[in-house]
Amino acid sequence: MAVSDHVDLETFIKGVEKRNPGQNEFVQAVTEVAQDIFEFIADKEEYHEAQILRRIAEPDRVVSFRVCWEDDNHNVRVQRGWRVQNNNAIGPYKGGIRFHPSVTESVLKFLAFEQTFKNSLTGLPMGGGKGGANFNPRGKSDGEVMRFCQSFMTELYRHIGPDTDVPAGDIGVGAREIGYMFGQYKRITGRWEGVLTGKGMEYGGSQMRPEATGYGAVYFMQNMLKHKKDGIDGKTAVISGSGNVATHAAEQITKQGGKVLTLSDSGGFIHDPDGIDQDKIDWIKDLKTNRRGRISEYTDEFTGASYHEGERPWGVKCDLALPCATQNELNGDEARTLVDNGVIAVSEGANMPTTLEGVHIFHDAKIMYGPGKAANAGGVAVSGLEMSQNAERISWNHERLGTMLTELMEGIHDKCVKYGDQGDGYVDYVKGANIAGFKKVADAMLAYGVV
Ligand code: NDP
Ligand code: 2IT
């Protein structure tokens, strides 16, 4: 009989900190999950004996590489790229690629760890991974972005494949970047295969993928409200970000009769008391994806709105809040302000946007709080459908994919309720998502033995 690993939570977290020095985001993500998992496995000896949590919190591998490219002035530039392959117990590694100056190994390790639970929650066969580079696409020409993407893929291609690891987009990586990277993969390998998702419609993309994350985060919110016999119609919403996730979340809130009051970027936020309707959202999408401008320009175009330089939108009174920009963008004080202002539900379009203190404040106030790994899983779920479509060489239409997405989000919500219902009418969605996500991966790992 093996000696079982019955360390307590505190000792476990201390070990994670020691093994990952200075990797604060990674330690934060593991801490948030470990609290719930320790409680769940307290009486389940087999998970302890096989050291399952310890194994999930140690990436299968972290590949780091140099990305060298030439800017428009013929200067040689050097960036660092990574692919973190966290766990492939239930399917090929799957997760986005992020290009942003704030990208570090810690950020990508936390994202790959979270992705493992998120992908498990979707019910589709996908493991967890994440990649990226400390490259800032802002202010770069199309040619510079293309040369960077090609150089990035020239190394990445050897680590990925449709049955091994399938990257997609994330912050700073949208349709343009996926096109450049897919083109380079095809050029190097001579193979057209579903190695990336989020592709253009002309070359194997899934019709619902652009909308999937933002729409999915609103469907998750809709499901939380429905569970309490409530809905989005007539409610006000505060949203951060103005990229892929934020604009599509705004669009779906509007479709369901809600009023979106704010959007933001890293420069500040805009507040439009009249509501950011579909026409205004279309203008913002064009600003961000084609003209590549700043959200501050909104006030030049639409009267009645104000711009708040260097600020985040959480002080604006609202019923619903959807953080859709980046990690740790909503801290304890801001969570308290939202609660004091009467927020009833929070659905996270971004990954880990709320700090640990903020999460505790939402819980103590017993508001509905959908964590990113559940609420924003619609994006990767439709990526999973794109993989199936590519493998079968078929294409599903928008309507069919829309139905599949709503069903997937309902399924994720129900799994969270199953494992997170506290019995007093309150659903702990964090706990529900952590346990449901963990269980499937853990049981697959048990089946494989010690590998
Ligand atoms: P985009 O690049 O399309 O948009 C990102 C938005 O967030 C921009 O408005 C950007 O502003 C803002 N932002 C980025 N970094 C910061 C920062 N440090 N501080 C303040 N604002 C910031 O990315 P996505 O919309 O795709 O991603 C947003 C979030 O959603 C991320 O957390 C991502 O991991 C998560 N996510 C994305 C999925 C997807 O399918 N795309 C799937 C699931 C989760 P600026 O333009 O000034 O940089
Ligand atoms: O965080 C995420 O889930 C994503 N960026 C999407 C990943 C994917 O593979 O579609």
Short mmCIF file of N, CA, C and O and ligand atoms in Angstrom, two decimals, residues 98 100 102 111 118 130 138 169-173 209 213 240-246 264-267 288 293-294 312 324-327 329 349-352 376-377 379-380, ligand 1:
data_model
loop_
_atom_site.label_atom_id
_atom_site.label_comp_id
_atom_site.label_asym_id
_atom_site.label_seq_id
_atom_site.Cartn_x
_atom_site.Cartn_y
_atom_site.Cartn_z
N ARG A 98 -2.02 34.08 -26.88
CA ARG A 98 -2.16 35.50 -26.49
C ARG A 98 -0.91 36.28 -26.88
O ARG A 98 0.20 35.87 -26.54
N HIS A 100 0.52 39.85 -26.09
CA HIS A 100 0.35 41.06 -25.28
C HIS A 100 1.65 41.28 -24.51
O HIS A 100 2.29 40.30 -24.09
N SER A 102 2.14 41.95 -21.57
CA SER A 102 2.09 41.43 -20.19
C SER A 102 2.24 39.91 -20.13
O SER A 102 2.20 39.33 -19.04
N LEU A 111 -3.33 30.24 -17.32
CA LEU A 111 -4.37 30.09 -18.35
C LEU A 111 -4.50 28.63 -18.80
O LEU A 111 -5.61 28.13 -18.99
N LYS A 118 -11.87 24.08 -17.69
CA LYS A 118 -12.89 24.65 -18.58
C LYS A 118 -13.25 23.68 -19.69
O LYS A 118 -14.42 23.40 -19.96
N LYS A 130 -2.15 26.48 -23.46
CA LYS A 130 -2.20 27.92 -23.77
C LYS A 130 -0.85 28.35 -24.28
O LYS A 130 0.17 27.76 -23.93
N ARG A 138 -0.26 46.26 -30.88
CA ARG A 138 -0.77 47.63 -31.02
C ARG A 138 0.25 48.53 -31.74
O ARG A 138 1.43 48.55 -31.41
N GLY A 169 -7.38 31.68 -30.84
CA GLY A 169 -7.09 33.07 -30.50
C GLY A 169 -7.28 33.35 -29.01
O GLY A 169 -7.80 32.54 -28.27
N ASP A 170 -6.84 34.51 -28.61
CA ASP A 170 -7.05 35.05 -27.26
C ASP A 170 -6.70 36.55 -27.39
O ASP A 170 -6.77 37.10 -28.50
N ILE A 171 -6.31 37.20 -26.31
CA ILE A 171 -6.02 38.63 -26.39
C ILE A 171 -4.95 38.88 -27.46
O ILE A 171 -3.91 38.22 -27.48
N GLY A 172 -5.22 39.81 -28.35
CA GLY A 172 -4.25 40.20 -29.38
C GLY A 172 -4.16 39.21 -30.53
O GLY A 172 -3.37 39.43 -31.46
N VAL A 173 -4.91 38.16 -30.49
CA VAL A 173 -4.90 37.17 -31.58
C VAL A 173 -6.35 36.97 -32.04
O VAL A 173 -7.16 36.35 -31.34
N ARG A 209 -17.99 30.81 -34.23
CA ARG A 209 -16.83 31.00 -33.33
C ARG A 209 -16.60 32.45 -32.93
O ARG A 209 -16.30 32.72 -31.76
N THR A 213 -17.77 33.18 -27.45
CA THR A 213 -17.38 33.43 -26.06
C THR A 213 -18.29 34.47 -25.41
O THR A 213 -18.82 34.27 -24.32
N SER A 240 -16.52 45.33 -19.22
CA SER A 240 -15.17 45.85 -19.47
C SER A 240 -14.60 45.21 -20.73
O SER A 240 -15.05 44.12 -21.13
N GLY A 241 -13.61 45.88 -21.34
CA GLY A 241 -13.03 45.39 -22.59
C GLY A 241 -13.82 45.93 -23.77
O GLY A 241 -14.95 46.44 -23.61
N SER A 242 -13.23 45.79 -24.95
CA SER A 242 -13.95 46.18 -26.18
C SER A 242 -13.42 45.33 -27.33
O SER A 242 -13.43 45.74 -28.48
N GLY A 243 -12.94 44.14 -26.98
CA GLY A 243 -12.44 43.21 -27.99
C GLY A 243 -13.49 42.20 -28.38
O GLY A 243 -14.70 42.43 -28.23
N ASN A 244 -13.03 41.05 -28.81
CA ASN A 244 -13.93 40.00 -29.29
C ASN A 244 -14.98 39.63 -28.25
O ASN A 244 -16.18 39.60 -28.53
N VAL A 245 -14.55 39.36 -27.03
CA VAL A 245 -15.49 38.86 -26.02
C VAL A 245 -16.45 39.96 -25.57
O VAL A 245 -17.67 39.77 -25.52
N ALA A 246 -15.91 41.14 -25.28
CA ALA A 246 -16.74 42.23 -24.76
C ALA A 246 -17.81 42.67 -25.76
O ALA A 246 -18.98 42.86 -25.40
N SER A 264 -14.68 49.23 -22.32
CA SER A 264 -13.40 49.85 -21.95
C SER A 264 -12.26 49.31 -22.81
O SER A 264 -12.44 48.35 -23.57
N ASP A 265 -11.10 49.92 -22.68
CA ASP A 265 -9.86 49.29 -23.13
C ASP A 265 -8.79 49.63 -22.10
O ASP A 265 -9.12 50.16 -21.03
N SER A 266 -7.53 49.34 -22.42
CA SER A 266 -6.52 49.53 -21.38
C SER A 266 -6.30 51.01 -21.08
O SER A 266 -5.66 51.35 -20.08
N GLY A 267 -6.88 51.92 -21.90
CA GLY A 267 -6.74 53.35 -21.63
C GLY A 267 -7.78 53.90 -20.67
O GLY A 267 -7.53 54.90 -19.97
N LYS A 288 -12.25 48.68 -33.53
CA LYS A 288 -11.24 47.82 -32.91
C LYS A 288 -10.61 46.82 -33.89
O LYS A 288 -9.42 46.55 -33.80
N GLY A 293 -8.46 51.54 -33.45
CA GLY A 293 -8.39 52.78 -32.67
C GLY A 293 -8.61 52.54 -31.18
O GLY A 293 -8.60 51.40 -30.70
N ARG A 294 -8.83 53.64 -30.44
CA ARG A 294 -8.99 53.59 -29.00
C ARG A 294 -10.45 53.83 -28.62
O ARG A 294 -11.15 54.60 -29.31
N ARG A 312 -11.49 52.05 -14.43
CA ARG A 312 -12.24 50.85 -14.79
C ARG A 312 -13.72 51.08 -14.49
O ARG A 312 -14.05 51.95 -13.67
N CYS A 324 -14.72 41.43 -19.16
CA CYS A 324 -14.38 40.76 -20.43
C CYS A 324 -13.06 41.25 -21.01
O CYS A 324 -12.86 41.21 -22.22
N ALA A 325 -12.14 41.74 -20.15
CA ALA A 325 -10.86 42.26 -20.67
C ALA A 325 -9.69 41.32 -20.31
O ALA A 325 -9.14 40.67 -21.19
N THR A 326 -9.33 41.24 -19.02
CA THR A 326 -8.10 40.52 -18.69
C THR A 326 -8.10 40.06 -17.22
O THR A 326 -9.07 40.32 -16.50
N GLN A 327 -7.02 39.38 -16.80
CA GLN A 327 -6.96 38.86 -15.43
C GLN A 327 -6.78 39.98 -14.41
O GLN A 327 -6.16 41.00 -14.70
N GLU A 329 -8.63 42.26 -13.17
CA GLU A 329 -9.11 43.60 -13.54
C GLU A 329 -10.24 44.05 -12.62
O GLU A 329 -10.85 45.10 -12.85
N GLY A 349 -16.47 36.91 -18.72
CA GLY A 349 -16.06 36.62 -20.09
C GLY A 349 -14.56 36.43 -20.16
O GLY A 349 -14.05 35.65 -20.97
N ALA A 350 -13.83 37.14 -19.31
CA ALA A 350 -12.36 37.02 -19.28
C ALA A 350 -11.96 35.86 -18.38
O ALA A 350 -12.78 35.29 -17.65
N ASN A 351 -10.67 35.50 -18.43
CA ASN A 351 -10.13 34.45 -17.56
C ASN A 351 -9.58 35.07 -16.28
O ASN A 351 -8.73 35.95 -16.35
N MET A 352 -10.09 34.60 -15.15
CA MET A 352 -9.66 35.06 -13.81
C MET A 352 -9.62 36.59 -13.69
O MET A 352 -8.65 37.15 -13.17
N ASN A 376 -17.09 31.53 -19.60
CA ASN A 376 -16.56 31.85 -20.94
C ASN A 376 -16.20 30.59 -21.74
O ASN A 376 -15.51 30.69 -22.77
N ALA A 377 -16.71 29.44 -21.32
CA ALA A 377 -16.36 28.18 -22.00
C ALA A 377 -17.03 28.03 -23.38
O ALA A 377 -16.69 27.12 -24.13
N GLY A 379 -16.60 29.76 -25.99
CA GLY A 379 -15.62 29.96 -27.06
C GLY A 379 -14.90 28.67 -27.40
O GLY A 379 -14.88 28.22 -28.56
N VAL A 380 -14.34 28.04 -26.37
CA VAL A 380 -13.59 26.81 -26.64
C VAL A 380 -14.54 25.68 -27.03
O VAL A 380 -14.18 24.78 -27.80
P1 NDP B 1 -9.14 41.05 -27.49
O1 NDP B 1 -7.71 41.22 -27.79
O2 NDP B 1 -10.11 40.95 -28.60
O3 NDP B 1 -9.64 42.22 -26.52
C1 NDP B 1 -9.04 42.43 -25.30
C2 NDP B 1 -9.67 43.64 -24.66
O4 NDP B 1 -9.22 43.74 -23.29
C3 NDP B 1 -9.28 44.94 -25.32
O5 NDP B 1 -10.31 45.87 -25.17
C4 NDP B 1 -8.04 45.35 -24.52
O6 NDP B 1 -7.75 46.74 -24.55
C5 NDP B 1 -8.45 44.93 -23.12
N1 NDP B 1 -7.26 44.63 -22.34
C6 NDP B 1 -6.30 43.74 -22.63
N2 NDP B 1 -5.35 43.75 -21.69
C7 NDP B 1 -5.74 44.69 -20.80
C8 NDP B 1 -5.17 45.18 -19.61
N3 NDP B 1 -4.01 44.69 -19.14
N4 NDP B 1 -5.87 46.14 -18.92
C9 NDP B 1 -7.03 46.62 -19.40
N5 NDP B 1 -7.60 46.21 -20.54
C10 NDP B 1 -6.96 45.25 -21.22
O7 NDP B 1 -9.24 39.76 -26.55
P2 NDP B 1 -10.49 38.85 -26.22
O8 NDP B 1 -11.74 39.66 -26.21
O9 NDP B 1 -10.41 37.65 -27.07
O10 NDP B 1 -10.15 38.37 -24.73
C11 NDP B 1 -10.62 39.05 -23.57
C12 NDP B 1 -10.60 38.11 -22.38
O11 NDP B 1 -11.45 36.97 -22.66
C13 NDP B 1 -9.25 37.49 -22.03
O12 NDP B 1 -9.18 37.31 -20.61
C14 NDP B 1 -9.27 36.13 -22.70
O13 NDP B 1 -8.39 35.21 -22.10
C15 NDP B 1 -10.73 35.75 -22.47
N6 NDP B 1 -11.26 34.73 -23.35
C16 NDP B 1 -11.24 34.87 -24.70
C17 NDP B 1 -11.80 33.91 -25.52
C18 NDP B 1 -11.90 34.09 -26.99
O14 NDP B 1 -12.55 33.25 -27.63
N7 NDP B 1 -11.35 35.11 -27.59
C19 NDP B 1 -12.34 32.67 -24.95
C20 NDP B 1 -12.41 32.65 -23.52
C21 NDP B 1 -11.85 33.65 -22.76
P3 NDP B 1 -6.55 47.29 -25.47
O15 NDP B 1 -7.10 47.30 -26.86
O16 NDP B 1 -6.29 48.64 -24.92
O17 NDP B 1 -5.39 46.36 -25.30
#
